[in-house]
mmCIF file of C-alpha atoms in Angstrom:
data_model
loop_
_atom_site.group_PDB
_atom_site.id
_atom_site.type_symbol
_atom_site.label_atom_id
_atom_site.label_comp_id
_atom_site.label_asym_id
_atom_site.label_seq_id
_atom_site.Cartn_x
_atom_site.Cartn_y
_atom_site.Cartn_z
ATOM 1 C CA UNK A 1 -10.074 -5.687 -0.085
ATOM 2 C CA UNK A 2 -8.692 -2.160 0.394
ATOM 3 C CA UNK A 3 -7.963 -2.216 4.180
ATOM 4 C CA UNK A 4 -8.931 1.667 4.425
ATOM 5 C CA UNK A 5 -12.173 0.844 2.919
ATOM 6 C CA UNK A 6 -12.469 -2.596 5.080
ATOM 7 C CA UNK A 7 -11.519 0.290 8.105
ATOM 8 C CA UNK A 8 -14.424 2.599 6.897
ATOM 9 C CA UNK A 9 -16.876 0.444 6.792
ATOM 10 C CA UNK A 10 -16.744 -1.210 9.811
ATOM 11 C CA UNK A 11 -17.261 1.546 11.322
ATOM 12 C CA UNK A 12 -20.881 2.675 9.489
ATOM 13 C CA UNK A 13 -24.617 0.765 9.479
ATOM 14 C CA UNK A 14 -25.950 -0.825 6.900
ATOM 15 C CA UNK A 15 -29.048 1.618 6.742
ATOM 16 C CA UNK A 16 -26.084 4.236 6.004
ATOM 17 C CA UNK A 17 -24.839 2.539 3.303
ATOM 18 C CA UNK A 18 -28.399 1.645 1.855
ATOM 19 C CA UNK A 19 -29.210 5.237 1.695
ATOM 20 C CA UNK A 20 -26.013 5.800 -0.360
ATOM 21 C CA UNK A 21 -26.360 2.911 -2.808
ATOM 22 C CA UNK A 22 -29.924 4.177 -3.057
ATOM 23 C CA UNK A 23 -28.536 7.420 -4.642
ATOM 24 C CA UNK A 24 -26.837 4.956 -7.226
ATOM 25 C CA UNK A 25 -30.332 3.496 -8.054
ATOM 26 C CA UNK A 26 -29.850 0.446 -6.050
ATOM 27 C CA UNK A 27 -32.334 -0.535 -3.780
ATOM 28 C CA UNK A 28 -32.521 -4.310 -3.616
ATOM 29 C CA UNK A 29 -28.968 -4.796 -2.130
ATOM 30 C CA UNK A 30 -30.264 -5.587 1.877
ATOM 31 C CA UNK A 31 -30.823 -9.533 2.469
ATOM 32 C CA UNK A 32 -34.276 -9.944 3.842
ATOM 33 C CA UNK A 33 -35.563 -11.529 6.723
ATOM 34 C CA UNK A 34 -31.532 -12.430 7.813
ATOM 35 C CA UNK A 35 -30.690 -11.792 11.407
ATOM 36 C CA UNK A 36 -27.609 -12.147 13.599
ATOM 37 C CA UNK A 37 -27.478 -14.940 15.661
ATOM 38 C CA UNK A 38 -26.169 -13.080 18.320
ATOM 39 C CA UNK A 39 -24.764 -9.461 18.711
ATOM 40 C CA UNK A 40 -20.710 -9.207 18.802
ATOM 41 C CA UNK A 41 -20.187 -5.498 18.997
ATOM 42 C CA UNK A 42 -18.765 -5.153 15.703
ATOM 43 C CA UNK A 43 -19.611 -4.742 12.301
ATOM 44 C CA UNK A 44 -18.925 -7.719 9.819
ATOM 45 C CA UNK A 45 -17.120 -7.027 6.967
ATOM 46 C CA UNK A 46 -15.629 -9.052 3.898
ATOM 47 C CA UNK A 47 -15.706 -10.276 0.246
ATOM 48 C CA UNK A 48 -18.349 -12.900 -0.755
ATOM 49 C CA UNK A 49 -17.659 -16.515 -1.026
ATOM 50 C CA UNK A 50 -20.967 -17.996 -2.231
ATOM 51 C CA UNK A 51 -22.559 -21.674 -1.865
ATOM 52 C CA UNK A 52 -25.994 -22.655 -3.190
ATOM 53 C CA UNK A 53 -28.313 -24.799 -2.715
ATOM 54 C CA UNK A 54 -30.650 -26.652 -5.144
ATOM 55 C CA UNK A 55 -33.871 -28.566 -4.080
ATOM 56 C CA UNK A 56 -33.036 -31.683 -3.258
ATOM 57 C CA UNK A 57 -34.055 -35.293 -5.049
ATOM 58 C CA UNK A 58 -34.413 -37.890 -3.343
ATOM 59 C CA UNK A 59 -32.408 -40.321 -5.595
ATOM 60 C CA UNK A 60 -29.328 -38.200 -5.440
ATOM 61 C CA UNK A 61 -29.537 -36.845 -1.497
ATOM 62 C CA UNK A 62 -28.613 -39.888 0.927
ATOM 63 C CA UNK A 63 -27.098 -39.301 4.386
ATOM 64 C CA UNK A 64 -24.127 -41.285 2.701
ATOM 65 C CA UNK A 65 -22.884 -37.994 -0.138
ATOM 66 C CA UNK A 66 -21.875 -36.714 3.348
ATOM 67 C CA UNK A 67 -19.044 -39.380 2.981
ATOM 68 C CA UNK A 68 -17.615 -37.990 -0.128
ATOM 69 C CA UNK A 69 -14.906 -35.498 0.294
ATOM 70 C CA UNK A 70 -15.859 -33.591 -2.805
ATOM 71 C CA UNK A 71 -19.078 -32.478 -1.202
ATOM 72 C CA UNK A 72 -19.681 -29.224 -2.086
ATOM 73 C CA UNK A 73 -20.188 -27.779 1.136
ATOM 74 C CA UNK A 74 -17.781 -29.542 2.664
ATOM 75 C CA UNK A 75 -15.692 -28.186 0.253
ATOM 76 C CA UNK A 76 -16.918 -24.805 0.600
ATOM 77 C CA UNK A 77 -16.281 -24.676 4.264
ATOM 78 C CA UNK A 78 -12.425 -26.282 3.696
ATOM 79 C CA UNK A 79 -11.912 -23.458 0.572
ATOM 80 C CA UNK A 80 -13.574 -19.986 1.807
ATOM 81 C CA UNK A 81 -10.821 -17.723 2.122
ATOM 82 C CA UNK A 82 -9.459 -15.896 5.178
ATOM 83 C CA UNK A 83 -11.350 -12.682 5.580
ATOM 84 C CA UNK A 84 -14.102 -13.400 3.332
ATOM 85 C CA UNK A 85 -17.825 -13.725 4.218
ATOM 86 C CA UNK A 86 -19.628 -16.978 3.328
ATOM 87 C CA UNK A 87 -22.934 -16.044 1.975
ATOM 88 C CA UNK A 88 -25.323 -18.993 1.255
ATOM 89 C CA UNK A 89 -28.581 -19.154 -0.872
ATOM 90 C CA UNK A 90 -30.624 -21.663 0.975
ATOM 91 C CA UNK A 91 -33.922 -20.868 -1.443
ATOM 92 C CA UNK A 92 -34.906 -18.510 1.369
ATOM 93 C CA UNK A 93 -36.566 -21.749 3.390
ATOM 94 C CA UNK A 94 -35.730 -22.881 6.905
ATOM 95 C CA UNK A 95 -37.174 -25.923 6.202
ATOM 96 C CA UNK A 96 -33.869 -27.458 6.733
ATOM 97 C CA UNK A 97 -30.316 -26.416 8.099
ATOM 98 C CA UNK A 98 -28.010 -24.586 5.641
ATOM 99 C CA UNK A 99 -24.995 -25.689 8.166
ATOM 100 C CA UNK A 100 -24.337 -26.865 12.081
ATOM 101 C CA UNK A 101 -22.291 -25.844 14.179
ATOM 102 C CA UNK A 102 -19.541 -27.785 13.883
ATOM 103 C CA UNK A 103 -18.931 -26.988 10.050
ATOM 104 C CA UNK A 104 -19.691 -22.990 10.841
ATOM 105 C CA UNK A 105 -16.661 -23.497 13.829
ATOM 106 C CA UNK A 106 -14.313 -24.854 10.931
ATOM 107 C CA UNK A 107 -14.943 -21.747 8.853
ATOM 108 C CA UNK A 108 -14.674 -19.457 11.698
ATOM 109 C CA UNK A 109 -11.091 -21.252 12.864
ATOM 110 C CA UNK A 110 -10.081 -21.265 8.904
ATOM 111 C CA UNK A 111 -10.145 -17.550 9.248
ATOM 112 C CA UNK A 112 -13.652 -16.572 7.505
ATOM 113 C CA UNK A 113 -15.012 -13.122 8.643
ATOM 114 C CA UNK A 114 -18.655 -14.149 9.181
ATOM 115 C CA UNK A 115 -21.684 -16.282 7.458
ATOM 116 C CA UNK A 116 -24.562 -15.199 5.888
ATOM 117 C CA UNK A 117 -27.656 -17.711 4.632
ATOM 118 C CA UNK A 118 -31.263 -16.997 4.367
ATOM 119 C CA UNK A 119 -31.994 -20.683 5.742
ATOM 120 C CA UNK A 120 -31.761 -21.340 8.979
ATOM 121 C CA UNK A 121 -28.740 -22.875 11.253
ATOM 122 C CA UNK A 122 -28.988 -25.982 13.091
ATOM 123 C CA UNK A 123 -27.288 -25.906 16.299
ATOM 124 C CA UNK A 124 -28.036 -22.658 16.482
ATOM 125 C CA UNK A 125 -27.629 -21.848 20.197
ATOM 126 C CA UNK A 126 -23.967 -23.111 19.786
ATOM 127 C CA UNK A 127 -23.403 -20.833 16.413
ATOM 128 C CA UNK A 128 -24.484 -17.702 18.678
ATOM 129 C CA UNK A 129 -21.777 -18.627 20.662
ATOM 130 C CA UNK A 130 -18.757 -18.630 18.421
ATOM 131 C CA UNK A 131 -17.022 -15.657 18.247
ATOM 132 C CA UNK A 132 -17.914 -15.066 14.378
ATOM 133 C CA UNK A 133 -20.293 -13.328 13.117
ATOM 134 C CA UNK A 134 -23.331 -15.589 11.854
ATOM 135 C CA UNK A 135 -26.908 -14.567 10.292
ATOM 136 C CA UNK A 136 -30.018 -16.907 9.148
ATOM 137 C CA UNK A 137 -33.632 -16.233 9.011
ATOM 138 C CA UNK A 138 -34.160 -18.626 12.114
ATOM 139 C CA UNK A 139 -32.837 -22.062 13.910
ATOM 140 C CA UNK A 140 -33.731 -24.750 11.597
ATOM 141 C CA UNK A 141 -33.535 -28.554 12.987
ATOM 142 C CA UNK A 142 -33.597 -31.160 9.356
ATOM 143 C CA UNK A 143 -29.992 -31.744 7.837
ATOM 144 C CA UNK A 144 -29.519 -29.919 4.778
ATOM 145 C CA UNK A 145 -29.800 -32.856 3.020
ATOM 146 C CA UNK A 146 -33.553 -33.159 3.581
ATOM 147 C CA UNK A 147 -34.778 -30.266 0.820
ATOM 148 C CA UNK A 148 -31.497 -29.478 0.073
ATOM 149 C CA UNK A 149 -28.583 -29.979 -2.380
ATOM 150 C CA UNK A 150 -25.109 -28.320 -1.954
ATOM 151 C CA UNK A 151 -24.577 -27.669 -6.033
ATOM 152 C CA UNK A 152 -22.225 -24.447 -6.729
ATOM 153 C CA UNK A 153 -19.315 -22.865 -5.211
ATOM 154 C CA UNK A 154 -18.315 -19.428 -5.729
ATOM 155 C CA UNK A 155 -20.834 -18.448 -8.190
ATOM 156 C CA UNK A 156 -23.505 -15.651 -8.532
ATOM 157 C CA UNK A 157 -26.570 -16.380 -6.115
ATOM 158 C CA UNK A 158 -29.699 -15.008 -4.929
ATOM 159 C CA UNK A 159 -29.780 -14.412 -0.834
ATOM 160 C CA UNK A 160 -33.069 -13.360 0.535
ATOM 161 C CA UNK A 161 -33.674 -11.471 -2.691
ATOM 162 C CA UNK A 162 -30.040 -9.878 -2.843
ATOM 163 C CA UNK A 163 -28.227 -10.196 -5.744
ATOM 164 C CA UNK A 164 -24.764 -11.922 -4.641
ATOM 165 C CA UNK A 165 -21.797 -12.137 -7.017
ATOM 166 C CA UNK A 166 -18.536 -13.296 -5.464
ATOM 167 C CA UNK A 167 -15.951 -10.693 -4.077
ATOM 168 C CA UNK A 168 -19.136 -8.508 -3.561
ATOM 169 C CA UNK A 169 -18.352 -6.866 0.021
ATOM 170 C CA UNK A 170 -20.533 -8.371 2.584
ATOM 171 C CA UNK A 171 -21.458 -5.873 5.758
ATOM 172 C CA UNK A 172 -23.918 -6.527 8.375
ATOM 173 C CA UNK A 173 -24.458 -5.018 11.432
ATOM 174 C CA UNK A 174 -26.919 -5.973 14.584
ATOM 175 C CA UNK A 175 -29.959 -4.241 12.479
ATOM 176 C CA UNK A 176 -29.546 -6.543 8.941
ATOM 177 C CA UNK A 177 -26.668 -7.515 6.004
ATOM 178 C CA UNK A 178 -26.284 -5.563 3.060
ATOM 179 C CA UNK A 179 -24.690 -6.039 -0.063
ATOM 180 C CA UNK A 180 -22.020 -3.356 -1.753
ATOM 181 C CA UNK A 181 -20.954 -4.373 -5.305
ATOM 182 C CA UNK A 182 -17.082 -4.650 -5.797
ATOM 183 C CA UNK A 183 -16.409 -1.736 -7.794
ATOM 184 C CA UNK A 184 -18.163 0.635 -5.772
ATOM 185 C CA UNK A 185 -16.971 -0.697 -2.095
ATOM 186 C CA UNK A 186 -14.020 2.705 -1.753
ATOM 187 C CA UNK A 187 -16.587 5.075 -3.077
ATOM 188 C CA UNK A 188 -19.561 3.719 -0.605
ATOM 189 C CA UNK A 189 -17.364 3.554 1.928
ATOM 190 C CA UNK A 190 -15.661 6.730 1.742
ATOM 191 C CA UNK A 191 -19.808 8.882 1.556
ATOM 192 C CA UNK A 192 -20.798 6.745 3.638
ATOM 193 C CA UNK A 193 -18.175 7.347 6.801
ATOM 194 C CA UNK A 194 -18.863 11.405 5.469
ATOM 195 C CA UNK A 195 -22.692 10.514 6.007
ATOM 196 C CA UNK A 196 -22.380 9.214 9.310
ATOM 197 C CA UNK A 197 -20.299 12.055 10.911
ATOM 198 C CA UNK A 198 -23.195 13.952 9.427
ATOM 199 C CA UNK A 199 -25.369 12.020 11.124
ATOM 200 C CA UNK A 200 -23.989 11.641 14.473
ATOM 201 C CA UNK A 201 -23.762 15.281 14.365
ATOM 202 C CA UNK A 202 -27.482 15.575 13.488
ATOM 203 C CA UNK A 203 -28.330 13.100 16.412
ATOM 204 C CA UNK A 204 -26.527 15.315 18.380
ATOM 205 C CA UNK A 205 -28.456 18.434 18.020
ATOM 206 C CA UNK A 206 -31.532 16.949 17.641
ATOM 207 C CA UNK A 207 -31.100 15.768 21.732
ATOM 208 C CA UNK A 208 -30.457 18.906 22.372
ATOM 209 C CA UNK A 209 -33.839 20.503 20.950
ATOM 210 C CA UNK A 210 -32.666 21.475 17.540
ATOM 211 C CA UNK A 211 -35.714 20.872 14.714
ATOM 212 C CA UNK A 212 -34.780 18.540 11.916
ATOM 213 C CA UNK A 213 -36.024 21.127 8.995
ATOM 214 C CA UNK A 214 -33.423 22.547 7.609
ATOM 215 C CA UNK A 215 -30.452 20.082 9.937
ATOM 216 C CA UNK A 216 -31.364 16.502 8.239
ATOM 217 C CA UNK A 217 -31.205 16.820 5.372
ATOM 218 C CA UNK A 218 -28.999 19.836 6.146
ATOM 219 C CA UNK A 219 -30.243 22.816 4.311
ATOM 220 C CA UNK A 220 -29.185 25.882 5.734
ATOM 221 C CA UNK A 221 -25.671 27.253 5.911
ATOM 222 C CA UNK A 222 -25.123 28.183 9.813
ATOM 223 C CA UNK A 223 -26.340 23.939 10.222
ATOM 224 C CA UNK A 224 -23.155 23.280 7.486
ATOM 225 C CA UNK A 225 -20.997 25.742 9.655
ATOM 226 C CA UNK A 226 -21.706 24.206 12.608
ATOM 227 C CA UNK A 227 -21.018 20.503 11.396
ATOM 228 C CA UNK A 228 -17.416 21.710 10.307
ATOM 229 C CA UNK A 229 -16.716 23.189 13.642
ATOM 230 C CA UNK A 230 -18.220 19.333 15.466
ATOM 231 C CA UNK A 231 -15.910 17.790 12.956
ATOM 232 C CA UNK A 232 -12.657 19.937 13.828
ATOM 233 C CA UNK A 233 -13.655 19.700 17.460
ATOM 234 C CA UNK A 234 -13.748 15.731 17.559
ATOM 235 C CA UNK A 235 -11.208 14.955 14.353
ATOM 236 C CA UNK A 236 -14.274 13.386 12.350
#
């Protein structure tokens, strides 16, 4: 991806950038009920490298498909590329683990910029560990294998009701993960850093006593005014 964008966006949430795909009529791009497994003090950021999962059948989902090298999550964790965000649809049940933690360490020391399912981790208290970014809906014990077969790799998915299509650009924050289609990633990015020095700005007189009507949304010239002058002032 566009490393200025990449740069942008890591430094704005993902409520920011809701608000601004909102304005494109596109509301359903947050993952629900995803959180991080632990805070790193950074914002993850990256193109989408999807897996899916299928309900499992019994007759096709022994311990021993784990021996094949062709397994398509093991394969998925050996081909997601350096940089990119592995975003899995686990059906949106913890039920059973979408990954442990020794497959989610592979990806991280393959290069992968973060991990995204709306199933649950096993493991879990090592995951939050690892210096990658991780997200699920909550620890989840079972193997995969128990409700759940790896099927597709790199495909369009559903995560926690987000469309997903890969080289979508992945961002998630400590509040949630949110979802910025590919062709509008330098144009999100680029409103949304503008929105934020806005906003800091806002935050800023608000704590010192200002009113919100007329500052957010800004309405009234002398609030424009002084946001150019904060902006010269600090080089936002």
């Amino acid at each position: 991806m566009n490393p200025d964008t990449k740069a942008k966006l890591e430094q704005v949430s993902c409520a920011t950038i809701a608000t601004a795909l909102y304005k494109r009529g596109l509301r359903n791009q947050i993952i629900q009920n995803v959180h991080p497994l632990s805070q790193k003090g950074r914002t993850m950021v990256g193109p989408a490298f999807t897996l899916r999962y299928m309900p499992a059948r019994e007759d096709r989902n022994g311990i021993e498909v784990f021996l094949n090298p062709d397994h398509p999550q093991r394969v998925a964790i050996e081909t997601c590329p350096e940089g990119h965000v592995m975003v899995i649809d686990s059906r949106k049940s913890a039920i059973a683990a979408s990954a442990g933690d020794i497959l989610i360490t592979r990806l991280m020391m393959r290069g992968a910029a973060g991990v995204v399912t709306d199933g649950g981790f096993r493991d879990a208290m090592n995951i939050a560990k690892l210096d990658m970014p991780a997200y699920h809906q909550r620890p989840a014990t079972p193997t995969n294998l128990t409700t759940n077969e790896a099927i597709d790799i790199d495909v369009p998915i559903g995560c926690g009701d987000a469309p997903v299509f890969p080289g979508d650009i992945i961002v998630g924050d400590d509040d949630s993960v949110i979802v910025i289609p590919a062709h509008l990633a330098d144009e999100i990015a680029a409103e949304a850093s503008a929105m934020t020095a806005y906003e800091d700005f806002a935050l800023e007189q608000v704590q010192n006593g200002a009113s919100i009507i007329g500052l957010y949304p800004c309405t009234r010239q002398e609030n424009r005014d002084a946001f150019e002058a904060w902006r010269k002032e600090r080089g936002r």
